Amino acid sequence: MLAARGAVRRGRLPAGAGPVRPRGAPRTVDLRSDTVTRPCAGMRRAMARAAVGDDDYGEDPTVNELQRLAAGILGMEEALFVPTATMANLIAVMCHCRRRGGQLFLGRAAHLHVYEHGGAAQVAGVHSQVLPDLPDGTFDLEQLELLVREAHSSRYHPRPELICLENTHSTAGGRVLPLPYLQQVRGLADRYGLRVHMDGARLMNAAVAQGVKPAQITQFCDSVSLCFSKGLGAPAGAVLAGRRRFVAEAWRVRKLLGGGLRQAGVLAAAARVGLEQAEETLRRDHDNARRFAEGIQELNSPLCSISLAAVETNIVMMNVGGGWLSPPELCEHLRAVSEEEVAETGWAVSVLVFPWSAHTVRATWHRDISARDTELAKNKLEFVVRKWQEKLDLGLRPTPPGAGGA
Protein backbone atom coordinates (compact mmCIF):
# COMPACT_ATOMS: atom_id res chain seq x y z
CA MET A 1 0.00 0.00 0.00
CA LEU A 2 2.80 2.43 0.92
CA ALA A 3 4.64 1.49 -2.27
CA ALA A 4 1.56 2.25 -4.34
CA ARG A 5 1.00 5.61 -2.60
CA GLY A 6 4.62 6.54 -3.10
CA ALA A 7 4.38 5.69 -6.79
CA VAL A 8 1.29 7.89 -7.14
CA ARG A 9 3.09 10.80 -5.44
CA ARG A 10 6.00 10.38 -7.85
CA GLY A 11 3.58 10.53 -10.77
CA ARG A 12 4.23 6.98 -11.93
CA LEU A 13 0.69 5.72 -11.38
CA PRO A 14 -2.69 7.32 -12.09
CA ALA A 15 -4.06 9.18 -9.09
CA GLY A 16 -6.89 7.44 -7.26
CA ALA A 17 -5.72 3.99 -8.26
CA GLY A 18 -5.48 1.45 -5.44
CA PRO A 19 -3.24 -1.59 -5.12
CA VAL A 20 -4.08 -5.01 -6.50
CA ARG A 21 -3.44 -8.21 -4.53
CA PRO A 22 -0.70 -10.41 -6.00
CA ARG A 23 -3.04 -13.36 -6.39
CA GLY A 24 -5.96 -11.32 -7.70
CA ALA A 25 -6.92 -10.96 -11.34
CA PRO A 26 -4.50 -8.51 -12.99
CA ARG A 27 -5.63 -5.46 -14.88
CA THR A 28 -5.27 -6.40 -18.56
CA VAL A 29 -4.32 -3.74 -21.09
CA ASP A 30 -4.82 -5.34 -24.51
CA LEU A 31 -2.76 -3.54 -27.14
CA ARG A 32 -2.41 -6.41 -29.60
CA SER A 33 -4.70 -4.80 -32.19
CA ASP A 34 -7.60 -2.40 -32.60
CA THR A 35 -9.69 -5.44 -33.59
CA VAL A 36 -10.01 -6.65 -29.97
CA THR A 37 -12.62 -4.07 -28.97
CA ARG A 38 -16.06 -4.93 -27.64
CA PRO A 39 -19.18 -3.02 -28.72
CA CYS A 40 -19.75 -0.03 -26.44
CA ALA A 41 -23.07 0.54 -24.69
CA GLY A 42 -24.19 2.93 -27.43
CA MET A 43 -23.49 0.31 -30.10
CA ARG A 44 -25.37 -2.37 -28.20
CA ARG A 45 -28.39 -0.09 -27.84
CA ALA A 46 -28.28 0.78 -31.52
CA MET A 47 -28.03 -2.90 -32.47
CA ALA A 48 -31.01 -3.80 -30.28
CA ARG A 49 -33.17 -1.05 -31.76
CA ALA A 50 -32.08 -1.33 -35.39
CA ALA A 51 -34.78 -1.45 -38.03
CA VAL A 52 -33.95 -4.38 -40.31
CA GLY A 53 -35.00 -5.96 -43.57
CA ASP A 54 -33.54 -8.28 -46.18
CA ASP A 55 -30.40 -6.51 -47.34
CA ASP A 56 -29.99 -8.94 -50.23
CA TYR A 57 -33.20 -7.40 -51.57
CA GLY A 58 -31.95 -3.93 -50.71
CA GLU A 59 -34.62 -3.65 -48.01
CA ASP A 60 -32.62 -3.15 -44.83
CA PRO A 61 -33.13 0.51 -43.93
CA THR A 62 -30.23 0.65 -41.46
CA VAL A 63 -27.79 -0.76 -44.01
CA ASN A 64 -29.08 1.58 -46.69
CA GLU A 65 -28.64 4.59 -44.43
CA LEU A 66 -25.12 3.51 -43.44
CA GLN A 67 -24.19 3.12 -47.11
CA ARG A 68 -25.47 6.61 -47.93
CA LEU A 69 -23.66 8.09 -44.94
CA ALA A 70 -20.38 6.32 -45.76
CA ALA A 71 -20.53 7.29 -49.44
CA GLY A 72 -20.98 10.94 -48.47
CA ILE A 73 -18.12 10.88 -45.97
CA LEU A 74 -15.83 9.17 -48.48
CA GLY A 75 -16.80 11.51 -51.32
CA MET A 76 -18.03 8.65 -53.51
CA GLU A 77 -21.28 8.17 -55.42
CA GLU A 78 -22.25 4.97 -53.61
CA ALA A 79 -21.02 2.47 -51.03
CA LEU A 80 -21.67 -1.22 -50.40
CA PHE A 81 -21.75 -2.85 -46.96
CA VAL A 82 -19.72 -6.08 -46.83
CA PRO A 83 -18.70 -8.46 -44.02
CA THR A 84 -14.98 -7.61 -44.00
CA ALA A 85 -12.41 -5.23 -45.50
CA THR A 86 -10.59 -8.26 -46.90
CA MET A 87 -13.67 -9.05 -48.97
CA ALA A 88 -13.99 -5.38 -49.93
CA ASN A 89 -10.42 -5.35 -51.26
CA LEU A 90 -10.92 -8.58 -53.21
CA ILE A 91 -14.15 -7.27 -54.74
CA ALA A 92 -12.34 -4.11 -55.79
CA VAL A 93 -9.60 -6.11 -57.50
CA MET A 94 -12.16 -8.28 -59.29
CA CYS A 95 -14.17 -5.28 -60.47
CA HIS A 96 -11.20 -3.22 -61.67
CA CYS A 97 -9.27 -6.13 -63.26
CA ARG A 98 -11.86 -7.67 -65.56
CA ARG A 99 -9.42 -9.87 -67.50
CA ARG A 100 -7.74 -12.89 -65.94
CA GLY A 101 -4.01 -12.33 -65.88
CA GLY A 102 -4.37 -8.59 -65.45
CA GLN A 103 -1.77 -6.90 -63.31
CA LEU A 104 -1.98 -4.83 -60.13
CA PHE A 105 0.83 -2.89 -58.48
CA LEU A 106 1.24 -2.62 -54.72
CA GLY A 107 3.81 -2.56 -51.93
CA ARG A 108 5.52 -5.77 -50.89
CA ALA A 109 4.30 -5.41 -47.29
CA ALA A 110 0.77 -4.31 -48.20
CA HIS A 111 -2.00 -5.97 -46.20
CA LEU A 112 -3.73 -6.93 -49.43
CA HIS A 113 -0.61 -8.73 -50.62
CA VAL A 114 0.58 -10.39 -47.39
CA TYR A 115 -2.41 -10.95 -45.09
CA GLU A 116 -5.34 -11.73 -47.38
CA HIS A 117 -4.36 -15.24 -48.51
CA GLY A 118 -3.43 -14.18 -52.02
CA GLY A 119 -7.07 -13.70 -52.97
CA ALA A 120 -6.09 -11.57 -55.96
CA ALA A 121 -4.32 -14.61 -57.42
CA GLN A 122 -6.42 -17.46 -55.95
CA VAL A 123 -9.84 -16.05 -56.73
CA ALA A 124 -9.45 -13.14 -59.15
CA GLY A 125 -6.68 -14.62 -61.31
CA VAL A 126 -4.78 -11.33 -61.12
CA HIS A 127 -1.00 -11.01 -61.11
CA SER A 128 0.52 -8.85 -58.37
CA GLN A 129 3.66 -6.84 -59.15
CA VAL A 130 5.15 -5.77 -55.83
CA LEU A 131 7.42 -2.82 -55.13
CA PRO A 132 9.70 -2.28 -52.12
CA ASP A 133 7.94 -0.31 -49.39
CA LEU A 134 9.62 2.85 -48.17
CA PRO A 135 9.65 3.48 -44.39
CA ASP A 136 6.70 5.89 -44.62
CA GLY A 137 4.43 3.36 -46.36
CA THR A 138 4.87 4.78 -49.87
CA PHE A 139 6.76 3.26 -52.77
CA ASP A 140 9.04 4.85 -55.34
CA LEU A 141 6.86 6.28 -58.11
CA GLU A 142 9.71 6.45 -60.62
CA GLN A 143 10.18 2.72 -60.20
CA LEU A 144 6.43 2.19 -60.50
CA GLU A 145 6.26 4.18 -63.73
CA LEU A 146 9.20 2.23 -65.15
CA LEU A 147 7.40 -1.05 -64.46
CA VAL A 148 4.12 0.21 -65.90
CA ARG A 149 5.78 1.57 -69.04
CA GLU A 150 7.67 -1.69 -69.52
CA ALA A 151 4.46 -3.71 -69.22
CA HIS A 152 2.63 -1.43 -71.64
CA SER A 153 5.31 -1.79 -74.31
CA SER A 154 5.67 -5.58 -74.09
CA ARG A 155 3.58 -8.35 -75.63
CA TYR A 156 4.83 -10.72 -72.90
CA HIS A 157 4.00 -8.86 -69.69
CA PRO A 158 0.63 -9.02 -67.97
CA ARG A 159 -1.55 -6.04 -68.81
CA PRO A 160 -1.32 -3.39 -66.07
CA GLU A 161 -4.71 -2.33 -64.75
CA LEU A 162 -4.67 -1.31 -61.09
CA ILE A 163 -2.60 0.41 -58.41
CA CYS A 164 -3.41 -0.49 -54.79
CA LEU A 165 -2.49 1.77 -51.87
CA GLU A 166 -2.84 1.23 -48.11
CA ASN A 167 -3.74 4.15 -45.84
CA THR A 168 -2.83 4.11 -43.04
CA HIS A 169 -0.03 1.66 -43.76
CA SER A 170 -0.12 -1.07 -41.12
CA THR A 171 3.34 -2.59 -41.51
CA ALA A 172 4.93 0.85 -41.60
CA GLY A 173 3.41 1.48 -38.16
CA GLY A 174 0.20 3.30 -39.02
CA ARG A 175 1.92 5.84 -41.28
CA VAL A 176 -0.28 8.24 -43.26
CA LEU A 177 0.14 8.64 -47.03
CA PRO A 178 0.79 12.32 -47.84
CA LEU A 179 -1.78 14.06 -50.04
CA PRO A 180 0.83 15.23 -52.60
CA TYR A 181 1.96 11.62 -52.97
CA LEU A 182 -1.63 10.50 -53.61
CA GLN A 183 -1.98 13.23 -56.22
CA GLN A 184 1.16 11.99 -57.96
CA VAL A 185 -0.17 8.41 -57.97
CA ARG A 186 -3.40 9.67 -59.53
CA GLY A 187 -1.49 11.50 -62.24
CA LEU A 188 0.58 8.42 -63.04
CA ALA A 189 -2.52 6.24 -63.19
CA ASP A 190 -4.25 8.67 -65.55
CA ARG A 191 -1.24 8.77 -67.89
CA TYR A 192 -1.41 5.01 -68.40
CA GLY A 193 -5.14 4.36 -68.07
CA LEU A 194 -4.93 2.59 -64.70
CA ARG A 195 -7.37 2.65 -61.79
CA VAL A 196 -6.46 3.33 -58.15
CA HIS A 197 -7.92 1.41 -55.20
CA MET A 198 -7.18 2.37 -51.61
CA ASP A 199 -7.23 -0.20 -48.83
CA GLY A 200 -8.53 2.31 -46.32
CA ALA A 201 -9.11 -0.07 -43.43
CA ARG A 202 -7.82 2.70 -41.13
CA LEU A 203 -8.61 5.60 -43.44
CA MET A 204 -10.39 7.51 -40.69
CA ASN A 205 -7.16 7.42 -38.65
CA ALA A 206 -5.39 9.02 -41.61
CA ALA A 207 -8.02 11.75 -41.93
CA VAL A 208 -7.88 12.59 -38.22
CA ALA A 209 -4.06 12.63 -38.22
CA GLN A 210 -3.94 14.97 -41.23
CA GLY A 211 -6.81 17.16 -40.04
CA VAL A 212 -8.73 16.72 -43.31
CA LYS A 213 -12.05 15.28 -44.42
CA PRO A 214 -11.81 11.67 -45.67
CA ALA A 215 -13.05 12.83 -49.08
CA GLN A 216 -9.92 14.96 -49.46
CA ILE A 217 -7.93 11.73 -49.33
CA THR A 218 -10.19 9.59 -51.51
CA GLN A 219 -10.54 12.20 -54.27
CA PHE A 220 -7.45 10.62 -55.82
CA CYS A 221 -8.94 7.09 -55.86
CA ASP A 222 -11.43 5.19 -58.00
CA SER A 223 -12.50 3.05 -55.04
CA VAL A 224 -11.83 2.74 -51.33
CA SER A 225 -12.52 0.21 -48.58
CA LEU A 226 -13.18 1.22 -44.98
CA CYS A 227 -13.19 -1.19 -42.03
CA PHE A 228 -15.61 -0.70 -39.12
CA SER A 229 -14.09 -3.35 -36.83
CA LYS A 230 -10.64 -1.79 -36.44
CA GLY A 231 -10.25 1.77 -35.19
CA LEU A 232 -14.00 2.40 -35.24
CA GLY A 233 -14.65 -0.41 -32.76
CA ALA A 234 -17.68 -2.10 -34.33
CA PRO A 235 -17.96 -5.91 -34.10
CA ALA A 236 -17.96 -6.50 -37.86
CA GLY A 237 -18.38 -4.98 -41.28
CA ALA A 238 -16.78 -2.76 -43.89
CA VAL A 239 -17.82 -0.72 -46.92
CA LEU A 240 -16.50 -0.54 -50.46
CA ALA A 241 -17.19 2.80 -52.14
CA GLY A 242 -16.80 4.16 -55.64
CA ARG A 243 -18.77 5.26 -58.66
CA ARG A 244 -22.35 4.06 -59.07
CA ARG A 245 -21.55 1.66 -61.91
CA PHE A 246 -18.61 0.23 -59.97
CA VAL A 247 -20.72 -0.41 -56.86
CA ALA A 248 -23.43 -2.10 -58.97
CA GLU A 249 -20.82 -4.54 -60.22
CA ALA A 250 -19.41 -4.88 -56.71
CA TRP A 251 -22.85 -6.04 -55.51
CA ARG A 252 -22.72 -8.91 -58.03
CA VAL A 253 -19.19 -9.92 -56.95
CA ARG A 254 -20.19 -9.74 -53.28
CA LYS A 255 -22.96 -12.24 -54.07
CA LEU A 256 -20.48 -14.48 -55.90
CA LEU A 257 -18.19 -14.51 -52.85
CA GLY A 258 -20.98 -15.38 -50.45
CA GLY A 259 -21.07 -11.93 -48.90
CA GLY A 260 -24.78 -11.28 -49.36
CA LEU A 261 -26.36 -10.60 -45.95
CA ARG A 262 -29.96 -10.59 -44.78
CA GLN A 263 -30.95 -8.64 -41.65
CA ALA A 264 -27.57 -6.93 -41.55
CA GLY A 265 -28.92 -3.79 -39.91
CA VAL A 266 -27.91 -5.10 -36.49
CA LEU A 267 -24.28 -4.87 -37.65
CA ALA A 268 -24.72 -1.68 -39.65
CA ALA A 269 -26.19 0.06 -36.59
CA ALA A 270 -23.00 -0.53 -34.59
CA ALA A 271 -20.87 0.50 -37.55
CA ARG A 272 -22.76 3.79 -37.82
CA VAL A 273 -22.13 4.61 -34.15
CA GLY A 274 -18.42 3.95 -34.69
CA LEU A 275 -18.39 6.13 -37.80
CA GLU A 276 -20.19 9.01 -36.11
CA GLN A 277 -17.82 8.93 -33.13
CA ALA A 278 -14.69 8.42 -35.21
CA GLU A 279 -13.03 11.81 -34.85
CA GLU A 280 -13.34 11.97 -31.06
CA THR A 281 -12.38 8.33 -30.55
CA LEU A 282 -9.42 8.28 -32.91
CA ARG A 283 -8.00 11.58 -31.71
CA ARG A 284 -7.91 10.14 -28.18
CA ASP A 285 -6.29 6.92 -29.47
CA HIS A 286 -3.60 8.91 -31.27
CA ASP A 287 -2.89 11.00 -28.17
CA ASN A 288 -2.57 7.89 -25.98
CA ALA A 289 -0.29 6.17 -28.47
CA ARG A 290 1.89 9.27 -28.59
CA ARG A 291 2.14 9.41 -24.79
CA PHE A 292 3.22 5.77 -24.68
CA ALA A 293 5.81 6.36 -27.38
CA GLU A 294 7.18 9.34 -25.46
CA GLY A 295 7.46 7.08 -22.43
CA ILE A 296 9.62 4.66 -24.43
CA GLN A 297 11.87 7.49 -25.51
CA GLU A 298 12.20 8.70 -21.91
CA LEU A 299 13.44 5.25 -20.85
CA ASN A 300 16.52 5.82 -23.02
CA SER A 301 17.25 2.10 -22.86
CA PRO A 302 19.24 -0.03 -25.33
CA LEU A 303 16.64 -2.76 -24.78
CA CYS A 304 13.86 -0.92 -26.59
CA SER A 305 13.64 2.27 -28.61
CA ILE A 306 11.20 4.25 -30.70
CA SER A 307 11.15 6.64 -33.65
CA LEU A 308 8.74 9.34 -32.50
CA ALA A 309 8.52 10.76 -36.00
CA ALA A 310 7.01 7.47 -37.17
CA VAL A 311 4.17 7.54 -34.61
CA GLU A 312 1.47 9.29 -36.58
CA THR A 313 -1.72 7.51 -35.58
CA ASN A 314 -2.71 4.70 -33.18
CA ILE A 315 0.16 2.26 -33.79
CA VAL A 316 3.50 2.20 -31.97
CA MET A 317 6.35 0.05 -33.24
CA MET A 318 8.93 -0.62 -30.52
CA ASN A 319 12.39 -1.59 -31.72
CA VAL A 320 13.82 -4.38 -29.57
CA GLY A 321 17.58 -4.42 -29.90
CA GLY A 322 20.92 -5.31 -28.45
CA GLY A 323 20.49 -9.07 -28.74
CA TRP A 324 19.57 -9.30 -25.05
CA LEU A 325 15.82 -9.49 -25.53
CA SER A 326 13.66 -10.86 -28.36
CA PRO A 327 10.19 -9.52 -29.25
CA PRO A 328 8.44 -12.71 -28.00
CA GLU A 329 10.37 -12.48 -24.71
CA LEU A 330 9.42 -8.84 -24.22
CA CYS A 331 5.78 -9.68 -24.99
CA GLU A 332 5.81 -12.49 -22.42
CA HIS A 333 7.40 -10.34 -19.72
CA LEU A 334 4.81 -7.61 -20.31
CA ARG A 335 2.02 -10.19 -20.12
CA ALA A 336 3.22 -11.97 -16.98
CA VAL A 337 2.59 -10.64 -13.45
CA SER A 338 5.09 -11.46 -10.71
CA GLU A 339 4.91 -11.07 -6.95
CA GLU A 340 8.02 -8.90 -7.23
CA GLU A 341 6.14 -6.48 -9.47
CA VAL A 342 3.18 -6.25 -7.12
CA ALA A 343 5.43 -5.85 -4.08
CA GLU A 344 7.32 -2.98 -5.69
CA THR A 345 4.50 -1.16 -7.48
CA GLY A 346 1.34 -2.25 -5.67
CA TRP A 347 -0.14 -3.17 -9.03
CA ALA A 348 -0.80 -6.33 -11.04
CA VAL A 349 -0.90 -5.32 -14.69
CA SER A 350 -0.79 -7.58 -17.73
CA VAL A 351 0.01 -5.77 -20.97
CA LEU A 352 -0.67 -7.62 -24.22
CA VAL A 353 1.33 -6.54 -27.27
CA PHE A 354 2.16 -8.21 -30.57
CA PRO A 355 5.60 -9.54 -31.67
CA TRP A 356 5.53 -8.01 -35.13
CA SER A 357 8.93 -8.99 -36.54
CA ALA A 358 12.37 -10.25 -35.58
CA HIS A 359 13.20 -6.89 -33.98
CA THR A 360 9.85 -5.17 -33.52
CA VAL A 361 6.91 -5.26 -31.12
CA ARG A 362 3.63 -3.57 -32.07
CA ALA A 363 1.22 -1.86 -29.70
CA THR A 364 -2.10 -0.59 -31.05
CA TRP A 365 -4.51 1.80 -29.36
CA HIS A 366 -8.29 1.60 -29.63
CA ARG A 367 -11.48 2.81 -27.99
CA ASP A 368 -11.22 0.36 -25.06
CA ILE A 369 -7.87 1.78 -23.92
CA SER A 370 -8.07 4.83 -21.67
CA ALA A 371 -5.42 7.34 -20.63
CA ARG A 372 -5.24 5.42 -17.33
CA ASP A 373 -4.60 2.15 -19.17
CA THR A 374 -1.92 3.87 -21.20
CA GLU A 375 -0.18 5.05 -18.05
CA LEU A 376 -0.34 1.56 -16.58
CA ALA A 377 1.19 0.14 -19.75
CA LYS A 378 3.99 2.71 -19.62
CA ASN A 379 4.69 1.81 -15.98
CA LYS A 380 4.72 -1.90 -16.78
CA LEU A 381 7.19 -1.42 -19.63
CA GLU A 382 9.39 0.69 -17.37
CA PHE A 383 9.34 -2.03 -14.69
CA VAL A 384 10.21 -4.80 -17.15
CA VAL A 385 13.01 -2.84 -18.78
CA ARG A 386 14.45 -1.79 -15.42
CA LYS A 387 14.51 -5.39 -14.13
CA TRP A 388 16.18 -6.63 -17.28
CA GLN A 389 18.76 -3.87 -17.11
CA GLU A 390 19.53 -4.51 -13.42
CA LYS A 391 20.17 -8.19 -14.02
CA LEU A 392 22.14 -7.58 -17.18
CA ASP A 393 24.34 -5.19 -15.23
CA LEU A 394 25.01 -8.04 -12.79
CA GLY A 395 25.78 -10.43 -15.64
CA LEU A 396 22.58 -12.43 -15.03
CA ARG A 397 19.82 -13.43 -17.39
CA PRO A 398 16.41 -12.31 -16.05
CA THR A 399 14.10 -14.98 -14.63
CA PRO A 400 11.70 -16.43 -17.20
CA PRO A 401 8.21 -14.87 -17.10
CA GLY A 402 5.86 -16.39 -14.56
CA ALA A 403 8.55 -17.89 -12.36
CA GLY A 404 7.35 -17.35 -8.81
CA GLY A 405 4.61 -15.06 -10.11
CA ALA A 406 0.90 -14.82 -9.69
CSV table of C-alpha atoms in Angstrom, one decimal, residues 26-32 292 296 299 303-305 316-320 325-338 341-342 347-356 360-365 373-388 398-402 406:
chain,number,residue,atom,x,y,z
A,26,PRO,CA,-4.5,-8.5,-13.0
A,27,ARG,CA,-5.6,-5.5,-14.9
A,28,THR,CA,-5.3,-6.4,-18.6
A,29,VAL,CA,-4.3,-3.7,-21.1
A,30,ASP,CA,-4.8,-5.3,-24.5
A,31,LEU,CA,-2.8,-3.5,-27.1
A,32,ARG,CA,-2.4,-6.4,-29.6
A,292,PHE,CA,3.2,5.8,-24.7
A,296,ILE,CA,9.6,4.7,-24.4
A,299,LEU,CA,13.4,5.3,-20.8
A,303,LEU,CA,16.6,-2.8,-24.8
A,304,CYS,CA,13.9,-0.9,-26.6
A,305,SER,CA,13.6,2.3,-28.6
A,316,VAL,CA,3.5,2.2,-32.0
A,317,MET,CA,6.3,0.0,-33.2
A,318,MET,CA,8.9,-0.6,-30.5
A,319,ASN,CA,12.4,-1.6,-31.7
A,320,VAL,CA,13.8,-4.4,-29.6
A,325,LEU,CA,15.8,-9.5,-25.5
A,326,SER,CA,13.7,-10.9,-28.4
A,327,PRO,CA,10.2,-9.5,-29.3
A,328,PRO,CA,8.4,-12.7,-28.0
A,329,GLU,CA,10.4,-12.5,-24.7
A,330,LEU,CA,9.4,-8.8,-24.2
A,331,CYS,CA,5.8,-9.7,-25.0
A,332,GLU,CA,5.8,-12.5,-22.4
A,333,HIS,CA,7.4,-10.3,-19.7
A,334,LEU,CA,4.8,-7.6,-20.3
A,335,ARG,CA,2.0,-10.2,-20.1
A,336,ALA,CA,3.2,-12.0,-17.0
A,337,VAL,CA,2.6,-10.6,-13.4
A,338,SER,CA,5.1,-11.5,-10.7
A,341,GLU,CA,6.1,-6.5,-9.5
A,342,VAL,CA,3.2,-6.3,-7.1
A,347,TRP,CA,-0.1,-3.2,-9.0
A,348,ALA,CA,-0.8,-6.3,-11.0
A,349,VAL,CA,-0.9,-5.3,-14.7
A,350,SER,CA,-0.8,-7.6,-17.7
A,351,VAL,CA,0.0,-5.8,-21.0
A,352,LEU,CA,-0.7,-7.6,-24.2
A,353,VAL,CA,1.3,-6.5,-27.3
A,354,PHE,CA,2.2,-8.2,-30.6
A,355,PRO,CA,5.6,-9.5,-31.7
A,356,TRP,CA,5.5,-8.0,-35.1
A,360,THR,CA,9.9,-5.2,-33.5
A,361,VAL,CA,6.9,-5.3,-31.1
A,362,ARG,CA,3.6,-3.6,-32.1
A,363,ALA,CA,1.2,-1.9,-29.7
A,364,THR,CA,-2.1,-0.6,-31.1
A,365,TRP,CA,-4.5,1.8,-29.4
A,373,ASP,CA,-4.6,2.2,-19.2
A,374,THR,CA,-1.9,3.9,-21.2
A,375,GLU,CA,-0.2,5.1,-18.1
A,376,LEU,CA,-0.3,1.6,-16.6
A,377,ALA,CA,1.2,0.1,-19.8
A,378,LYS,CA,4.0,2.7,-19.6
A,379,ASN,CA,4.7,1.8,-16.0
A,380,LYS,CA,4.7,-1.9,-16.8
A,381,LEU,CA,7.2,-1.4,-19.6
A,382,GLU,CA,9.4,0.7,-17.4
A,383,PHE,CA,9.3,-2.0,-14.7
A,384,VAL,CA,10.2,-4.8,-17.1
A,385,VAL,CA,13.0,-2.8,-18.8
A,386,ARG,CA,14.4,-1.8,-15.4
A,387,LYS,CA,14.5,-5.4,-14.1
A,388,TRP,CA,16.2,-6.6,-17.3
A,398,PRO,CA,16.4,-12.3,-16.1
A,399,THR,CA,14.1,-15.0,-14.6
A,400,PRO,CA,11.7,-16.4,-17.2
A,401,PRO,CA,8.2,-14.9,-17.1
A,402,GLY,CA,5.9,-16.4,-14.6
A,406,ALA,CA,0.9,-14.8,-9.7
